[in-house]
mmCIF file of C-alpha atoms in Angstrom:
data_model
loop_
_atom_site.group_PDB
_atom_site.id
_atom_site.type_symbol
_atom_site.label_atom_id
_atom_site.label_comp_id
_atom_site.label_asym_id
_atom_site.label_seq_id
_atom_site.Cartn_x
_atom_site.Cartn_y
_atom_site.Cartn_z
ATOM 1 C CA MET A 253 -41.538 -19.346 -23.381
ATOM 2 C CA LEU A 254 -40.055 -22.183 -21.329
ATOM 3 C CA SER A 255 -36.954 -22.315 -23.525
ATOM 4 C CA THR A 256 -36.485 -18.562 -23.037
ATOM 5 C CA VAL A 257 -36.643 -18.961 -19.254
ATOM 6 C CA VAL A 258 -34.168 -21.845 -19.404
ATOM 7 C CA SER A 259 -31.815 -19.781 -21.597
ATOM 8 C CA ILE A 260 -31.959 -16.825 -19.195
ATOM 9 C CA HIS A 261 -31.376 -19.201 -16.287
ATOM 10 C CA ALA A 262 -28.301 -20.675 -17.987
ATOM 11 C CA LEU A 263 -26.999 -17.229 -18.995
ATOM 12 C CA THR A 264 -27.297 -15.780 -15.486
ATOM 13 C CA LEU A 265 -25.608 -18.872 -14.062
ATOM 14 C CA HIS A 266 -22.642 -18.507 -16.411
ATOM 15 C CA VAL A 267 -22.397 -14.744 -15.898
ATOM 16 C CA GLY A 268 -22.542 -15.135 -12.117
ATOM 17 C CA PHE A 269 -19.681 -17.622 -12.028
ATOM 18 C CA ALA A 270 -17.706 -15.597 -14.579
ATOM 19 C CA LEU A 271 -17.980 -12.561 -12.294
ATOM 20 C CA LEU A 272 -16.771 -14.634 -9.342
ATOM 21 C CA LEU A 273 -13.803 -15.788 -11.403
ATOM 22 C CA ALA A 274 -13.010 -12.193 -12.422
ATOM 23 C CA ALA A 275 -13.282 -11.011 -8.808
ATOM 24 C CA MET A 276 -10.856 -13.703 -7.726
ATOM 25 C CA ILE A 277 -8.317 -12.689 -10.376
ATOM 26 C CA VAL A 278 -8.353 -8.968 -9.583
ATOM 27 C CA GLY A 279 -8.934 -9.234 -5.825
ATOM 28 C CA ASN A 280 -6.392 -9.349 -3.030
ATOM 29 C CA ALA A 281 -5.000 -12.567 -1.535
ATOM 30 C CA ARG A 282 -7.634 -12.929 1.193
ATOM 31 C CA ALA A 283 -10.500 -12.342 -1.219
ATOM 32 C CA ARG A 284 -9.092 -14.966 -3.602
ATOM 33 C CA TRP A 285 -8.948 -17.629 -0.908
ATOM 34 C CA LEU A 286 -12.496 -16.818 0.237
ATOM 35 C CA ILE A 287 -13.902 -16.965 -3.302
ATOM 36 C CA ALA A 288 -12.080 -20.242 -3.973
ATOM 37 C CA LEU A 289 -13.436 -21.687 -0.716
ATOM 38 C CA ALA A 290 -16.962 -20.570 -1.601
ATOM 39 C CA ALA A 291 -16.636 -22.187 -5.027
ATOM 40 C CA GLY A 292 -15.501 -25.427 -3.400
ATOM 41 C CA VAL A 293 -18.525 -25.440 -1.095
ATOM 42 C CA LEU A 294 -20.884 -24.753 -4.029
ATOM 43 C CA GLY A 295 -19.279 -27.543 -6.049
ATOM 44 C CA VAL A 296 -19.663 -30.085 -3.227
ATOM 45 C CA HIS A 297 -23.247 -28.967 -2.671
ATOM 46 C CA ALA A 298 -24.091 -29.379 -6.377
ATOM 47 C CA PHE A 299 -22.490 -32.835 -6.444
ATOM 48 C CA TYR A 300 -24.377 -34.250 -3.450
ATOM 49 C CA TRP A 301 -27.604 -32.266 -3.892
ATOM 50 C CA PRO A 302 -27.885 -31.874 -7.680
ATOM 51 C CA LEU A 303 -29.967 -29.205 -9.292
ATOM 52 C CA ALA A 304 -32.498 -29.905 -12.006
ATOM 53 C CA GLY A 305 -31.092 -30.900 -15.406
ATOM 54 C CA HIS A 306 -27.510 -30.332 -16.536
ATOM 55 C CA ASN A 307 -26.996 -27.215 -14.396
ATOM 56 C CA SER A 308 -25.508 -29.302 -11.583
ATOM 57 C CA TRP A 309 -22.545 -30.177 -13.794
ATOM 58 C CA VAL A 310 -22.292 -26.565 -14.896
ATOM 59 C CA VAL A 311 -22.011 -25.519 -11.245
ATOM 60 C CA ILE A 312 -19.455 -28.250 -10.549
ATOM 61 C CA GLY A 313 -17.424 -27.258 -13.635
ATOM 62 C CA TRP A 314 -17.370 -23.567 -12.759
ATOM 63 C CA ALA A 315 -16.661 -24.280 -9.094
ATOM 64 C CA GLY A 316 -13.763 -26.525 -10.062
ATOM 65 C CA LEU A 317 -12.341 -23.863 -12.383
ATOM 66 C CA ILE A 318 -12.570 -21.140 -9.724
ATOM 67 C CA LEU A 319 -11.147 -23.420 -7.045
ATOM 68 C CA LEU A 320 -8.238 -24.355 -9.293
ATOM 69 C CA GLY A 321 -7.591 -20.733 -10.250
ATOM 70 C CA GLY A 322 -7.711 -19.599 -6.632
ATOM 71 C CA THR A 323 -5.312 -22.327 -5.572
ATOM 72 C CA VAL A 324 -2.844 -21.485 -8.346
ATOM 73 C CA LEU A 325 -2.963 -17.751 -7.619
ATOM 74 C CA GLY A 326 -2.706 -18.332 -3.885
ATOM 75 C CA LEU A 327 0.302 -20.607 -4.255
ATOM 76 C CA ALA A 328 1.900 -18.072 -6.616
ATOM 77 C CA THR A 329 1.478 -15.364 -3.965
ATOM 78 C CA LEU A 330 2.971 -17.605 -1.292
ATOM 79 C CA THR A 331 5.915 -18.337 -3.597
ATOM 80 C CA ARG A 332 6.512 -14.634 -4.248
ATOM 81 C CA ASN A 333 6.338 -13.914 -0.522
ATOM 82 C CA GLY A 334 8.796 -16.710 0.195
ATOM 83 C CA THR A 335 11.304 -15.610 -2.425
ATOM 84 C CA ALA A 336 11.207 -11.861 -1.641
ATOM 85 C CA ARG A 337 14.542 -10.648 -0.273
ATOM 86 C CA PHE A 338 15.176 -7.503 1.773
ATOM 87 C CA SER A 339 18.242 -5.573 2.889
ATOM 88 C CA ALA A 340 18.583 -4.028 6.344
ATOM 89 C CA GLU A 341 17.394 -0.733 4.840
ATOM 90 C CA ASP A 342 14.369 -2.411 3.262
ATOM 91 C CA ASN A 343 13.424 -4.127 6.526
ATOM 92 C CA ALA A 344 13.585 -0.862 8.460
ATOM 93 C CA MET A 345 11.241 0.695 5.910
ATOM 94 C CA ARG A 346 8.890 -2.292 6.028
ATOM 95 C CA ALA A 347 8.652 -2.070 9.819
ATOM 96 C CA SER A 348 7.541 1.568 9.805
ATOM 97 C CA LEU A 349 5.944 2.406 6.473
ATOM 98 C CA LEU A 350 4.777 -0.999 5.217
ATOM 99 C CA SER A 351 3.699 -2.820 8.371
ATOM 100 C CA GLY A 352 0.870 -5.241 7.580
ATOM 101 C CA VAL A 353 1.818 -5.521 3.897
ATOM 102 C CA SER A 354 2.787 -8.916 2.452
ATOM 103 C CA ALA A 355 6.441 -9.522 1.603
ATOM 104 C CA ALA A 356 5.766 -9.607 -2.152
ATOM 105 C CA ALA A 357 3.738 -6.368 -2.084
ATOM 106 C CA ALA A 358 6.366 -4.656 0.086
ATOM 107 C CA ARG A 359 9.144 -5.720 -2.285
ATOM 108 C CA HIS A 360 7.181 -4.430 -5.265
ATOM 109 C CA PHE A 361 6.492 -1.089 -3.559
ATOM 110 C CA ILE A 362 10.093 -0.535 -2.444
ATOM 111 C CA ASP A 363 11.232 -1.203 -6.010
ATOM 112 C CA ARG A 364 9.184 1.842 -7.137
ATOM 113 C CA GLY A 365 11.932 4.008 -5.603
ATOM 114 C CA TYR A 366 15.652 3.813 -4.954
ATOM 115 C CA TRP A 367 18.158 4.116 -2.113
ATOM 116 C CA ILE A 368 20.654 6.954 -2.287
ATOM 117 C CA SER A 369 23.148 8.738 -0.029
ATOM 118 C CA GLY A 370 22.831 12.450 0.726
ATOM 119 C CA GLU A 371 25.183 15.112 2.055
ATOM 120 C CA PRO A 372 24.579 17.989 4.514
ATOM 121 C CA GLY A 373 22.865 20.935 2.879
ATOM 122 C CA GLU A 374 20.912 18.850 0.355
ATOM 123 C CA ALA A 375 17.271 19.976 0.201
ATOM 124 C CA LEU A 376 14.622 17.246 0.223
ATOM 125 C CA THR A 377 11.628 19.598 0.042
ATOM 126 C CA ARG A 378 11.266 23.354 -0.364
ATOM 127 C CA GLU A 379 8.456 25.366 1.193
ATOM 128 C CA GLY A 380 5.960 26.604 -1.387
ATOM 129 C CA HIS A 381 7.287 24.316 -4.117
ATOM 130 C CA GLU A 382 5.877 21.076 -5.512
ATOM 131 C CA THR A 383 7.067 18.026 -3.624
ATOM 132 C CA ALA A 384 8.852 15.913 -6.221
ATOM 133 C CA HIS A 385 9.627 12.880 -4.055
ATOM 134 C CA LEU A 386 8.445 10.942 -1.049
ATOM 135 C CA VAL A 387 11.429 10.284 1.222
ATOM 136 C CA TYR A 388 12.022 7.687 3.941
ATOM 137 C CA LEU A 389 15.044 8.574 6.093
ATOM 138 C CA PHE A 390 17.022 5.459 7.019
ATOM 139 C CA SER A 391 19.926 7.242 8.704
ATOM 140 C CA GLY A 392 20.992 10.808 9.418
ATOM 141 C CA ASP A 393 19.133 13.964 10.433
ATOM 142 C CA ALA A 394 17.326 16.711 8.543
ATOM 143 C CA THR A 395 16.287 20.196 9.634
ATOM 144 C CA VAL A 396 12.701 21.377 9.071
ATOM 145 C CA THR A 397 12.105 25.107 8.645
ATOM 146 C CA VAL A 398 8.947 27.138 8.052
ATOM 147 C CA SER A 399 9.288 30.756 6.908
ATOM 148 C CA GLY A 400 12.987 30.518 7.688
ATOM 149 C CA ARG A 401 12.439 29.396 11.280
ATOM 150 C CA ASN A 402 13.669 26.038 12.544
ATOM 151 C CA VAL A 403 10.610 24.103 13.751
ATOM 152 C CA ALA A 404 11.693 20.450 13.920
ATOM 153 C CA THR A 405 14.317 17.845 13.135
ATOM 154 C CA CYS A 406 13.754 14.625 11.198
ATOM 155 C CA HIS A 407 15.594 11.511 12.335
ATOM 156 C CA ALA A 408 16.078 7.953 11.101
ATOM 157 C CA GLY A 409 12.720 6.307 10.491
ATOM 158 C CA ASP A 410 10.893 9.521 9.603
ATOM 159 C CA LEU A 411 8.943 10.167 6.409
ATOM 160 C CA ILE A 412 9.523 13.436 4.584
ATOM 161 C CA GLY A 413 6.993 15.025 2.262
ATOM 162 C CA GLU A 414 4.333 12.354 2.749
ATOM 163 C CA ALA A 415 1.384 14.735 3.001
ATOM 164 C CA SER A 416 2.149 16.872 -0.057
ATOM 165 C CA ALA A 417 3.717 14.059 -2.121
ATOM 166 C CA LEU A 418 0.506 12.031 -2.061
ATOM 167 C CA THR A 419 -1.925 14.920 -2.502
ATOM 168 C CA GLY A 420 -0.016 16.947 -5.076
ATOM 169 C CA GLU A 421 -0.140 20.046 -2.855
ATOM 170 C CA LEU A 422 2.809 22.384 -2.354
ATOM 171 C CA ALA A 423 5.282 21.635 0.431
ATOM 172 C CA THR A 424 4.510 23.410 3.700
ATOM 173 C CA ALA A 425 8.113 23.315 4.947
ATOM 174 C CA THR A 426 11.709 23.197 3.770
ATOM 175 C CA VAL A 427 13.625 20.076 4.777
ATOM 176 C CA VAL A 428 17.420 20.086 4.460
ATOM 177 C CA LEU A 429 19.856 17.358 5.434
ATOM 178 C CA ALA A 430 21.869 18.323 8.497
ATOM 179 C CA THR A 431 24.178 15.297 8.422
ATOM 180 C CA PRO A 432 25.264 12.667 5.903
ATOM 181 C CA ALA A 433 22.211 10.485 5.329
ATOM 182 C CA ARG A 434 20.920 7.401 3.621
ATOM 183 C CA PHE A 435 17.352 7.517 2.363
ATOM 184 C CA TRP A 436 14.796 5.947 0.024
ATOM 185 C CA CYS A 437 12.904 8.176 -2.359
ATOM 186 C CA ALA A 438 10.316 7.739 -5.086
ATOM 187 C CA GLU A 439 8.802 10.183 -7.571
ATOM 188 C CA ALA A 440 5.565 11.566 -6.158
ATOM 189 C CA GLY A 441 3.435 11.425 -9.319
ATOM 190 C CA PRO A 442 4.007 7.785 -10.310
ATOM 191 C CA LEU A 443 3.852 6.773 -6.643
ATOM 192 C CA ARG A 444 0.405 8.314 -6.228
ATOM 193 C CA ALA A 445 -0.874 6.341 -9.229
ATOM 194 C CA TYR A 446 0.730 3.140 -7.934
ATOM 195 C CA ILE A 447 -0.775 3.453 -4.460
ATOM 196 C CA THR A 448 -4.218 4.222 -5.920
ATOM 197 C CA ALA A 449 -4.100 1.043 -8.026
ATOM 198 C CA ASN A 450 -2.917 -1.285 -5.226
ATOM 199 C CA GLU A 451 -5.466 -1.839 -2.481
ATOM 200 C CA GLU A 452 -3.216 -3.743 -0.067
ATOM 201 C CA VAL A 453 -0.487 -1.109 -0.192
ATOM 202 C CA ARG A 454 -2.981 1.767 -0.166
ATOM 203 C CA SER A 455 -4.744 0.702 3.042
ATOM 204 C CA ALA A 456 -1.503 -0.028 4.917
ATOM 205 C CA ILE A 457 0.265 3.124 3.794
ATOM 206 C CA GLY A 458 -2.782 5.264 4.540
ATOM 207 C CA ARG A 459 -2.835 3.926 8.088
ATOM 208 C CA ASN A 460 0.922 4.300 8.599
ATOM 209 C CA PHE A 461 1.005 7.745 6.960
ATOM 210 C CA SER A 462 -1.729 8.973 9.284
ATOM 211 C CA HIS A 463 0.183 7.770 12.319
ATOM 212 C CA ALA A 464 3.466 9.287 11.100
ATOM 213 C CA LEU A 465 1.782 12.585 10.221
ATOM 214 C CA HIS A 466 0.113 12.733 13.637
ATOM 215 C CA LEU A 467 3.461 12.274 15.407
ATOM 216 C CA LYS A 468 5.112 14.849 13.155
ATOM 217 C CA LEU A 469 2.380 17.420 13.811
ATOM 218 C CA LEU A 470 2.763 16.905 17.562
ATOM 219 C CA LYS A 471 6.527 17.456 17.364
ATOM 220 C CA THR A 472 6.135 20.507 15.129
ATOM 221 C CA THR A 473 3.449 22.029 17.361
ATOM 222 C CA ARG A 474 5.620 21.580 20.446
ATOM 223 C CA ALA A 475 8.655 23.047 18.668
ATOM 224 C CA LEU A 476 6.646 26.079 17.513
ATOM 225 C CA ALA A 477 5.296 26.597 21.028
ATOM 226 C CA VAL A 478 8.801 26.505 22.501
ATOM 227 C CA ALA A 479 10.159 28.836 19.803
ATOM 228 C CA THR A 480 7.293 31.305 20.343
ATOM 229 C CA ALA A 481 7.747 31.256 24.118
ATOM 230 C CA THR A 482 11.490 31.814 23.746
ATOM 231 C CA ALA A 483 10.961 34.713 21.342
ATOM 232 C CA THR A 484 8.442 36.303 23.720
ATOM 233 C CA GLU A 485 10.781 36.007 26.687
ATOM 234 C CA THR A 486 13.619 37.505 24.668
ATOM 235 C CA ALA A 487 11.453 40.429 23.558
ATOM 236 C CA GLN A 488 10.283 41.121 27.111
ATOM 237 C CA ALA A 489 13.844 41.011 28.401
#
């Protein structure tokens, strides 16, 4: 009976530390540093205030392994952040869409799409159709129409198709370039899967998307109100 209890005790100890190690590997940068710090504290505690039997050395061994792994992964992240390079276009996108995201994660996200140049008349989204791409407008203007009526204009720094691209819903407006433009775009389907799988990017983009969508809805609502008032005045005249 005693040997069974000891075996269960040893098993749960190993499983517990193995889960901590797994959490550190799959977690984000902050979680890794916290887990590594916790392992260091547990290791010091076990060294100065040993547990009964050999379990103290088991704790110290596991704590050392987790601390080492956390340090290596943390330094690797710092190295990737330090070596990430960005163009002027990339930096503009980081400032608006990816604020709060580490340099390495931002570089990885931007690489999911590509920068291209567009000409006037090129459609970025079409009302009632599936949104194929998420677009970030670096330069130029685009006209937004709903049911054939001009309701807004997109300018440099605006996102186009963010709501429908990330939900898979049909586009609620047609967006057409009004001037020569430079923009980043990424395929909506793969981008949705990527954002879902990356917590750091998902939380930042969700926050920034909400802010951008709120501003866009305000502009669209004001434009519709002005257009409706103008149409009413014209009809009355």
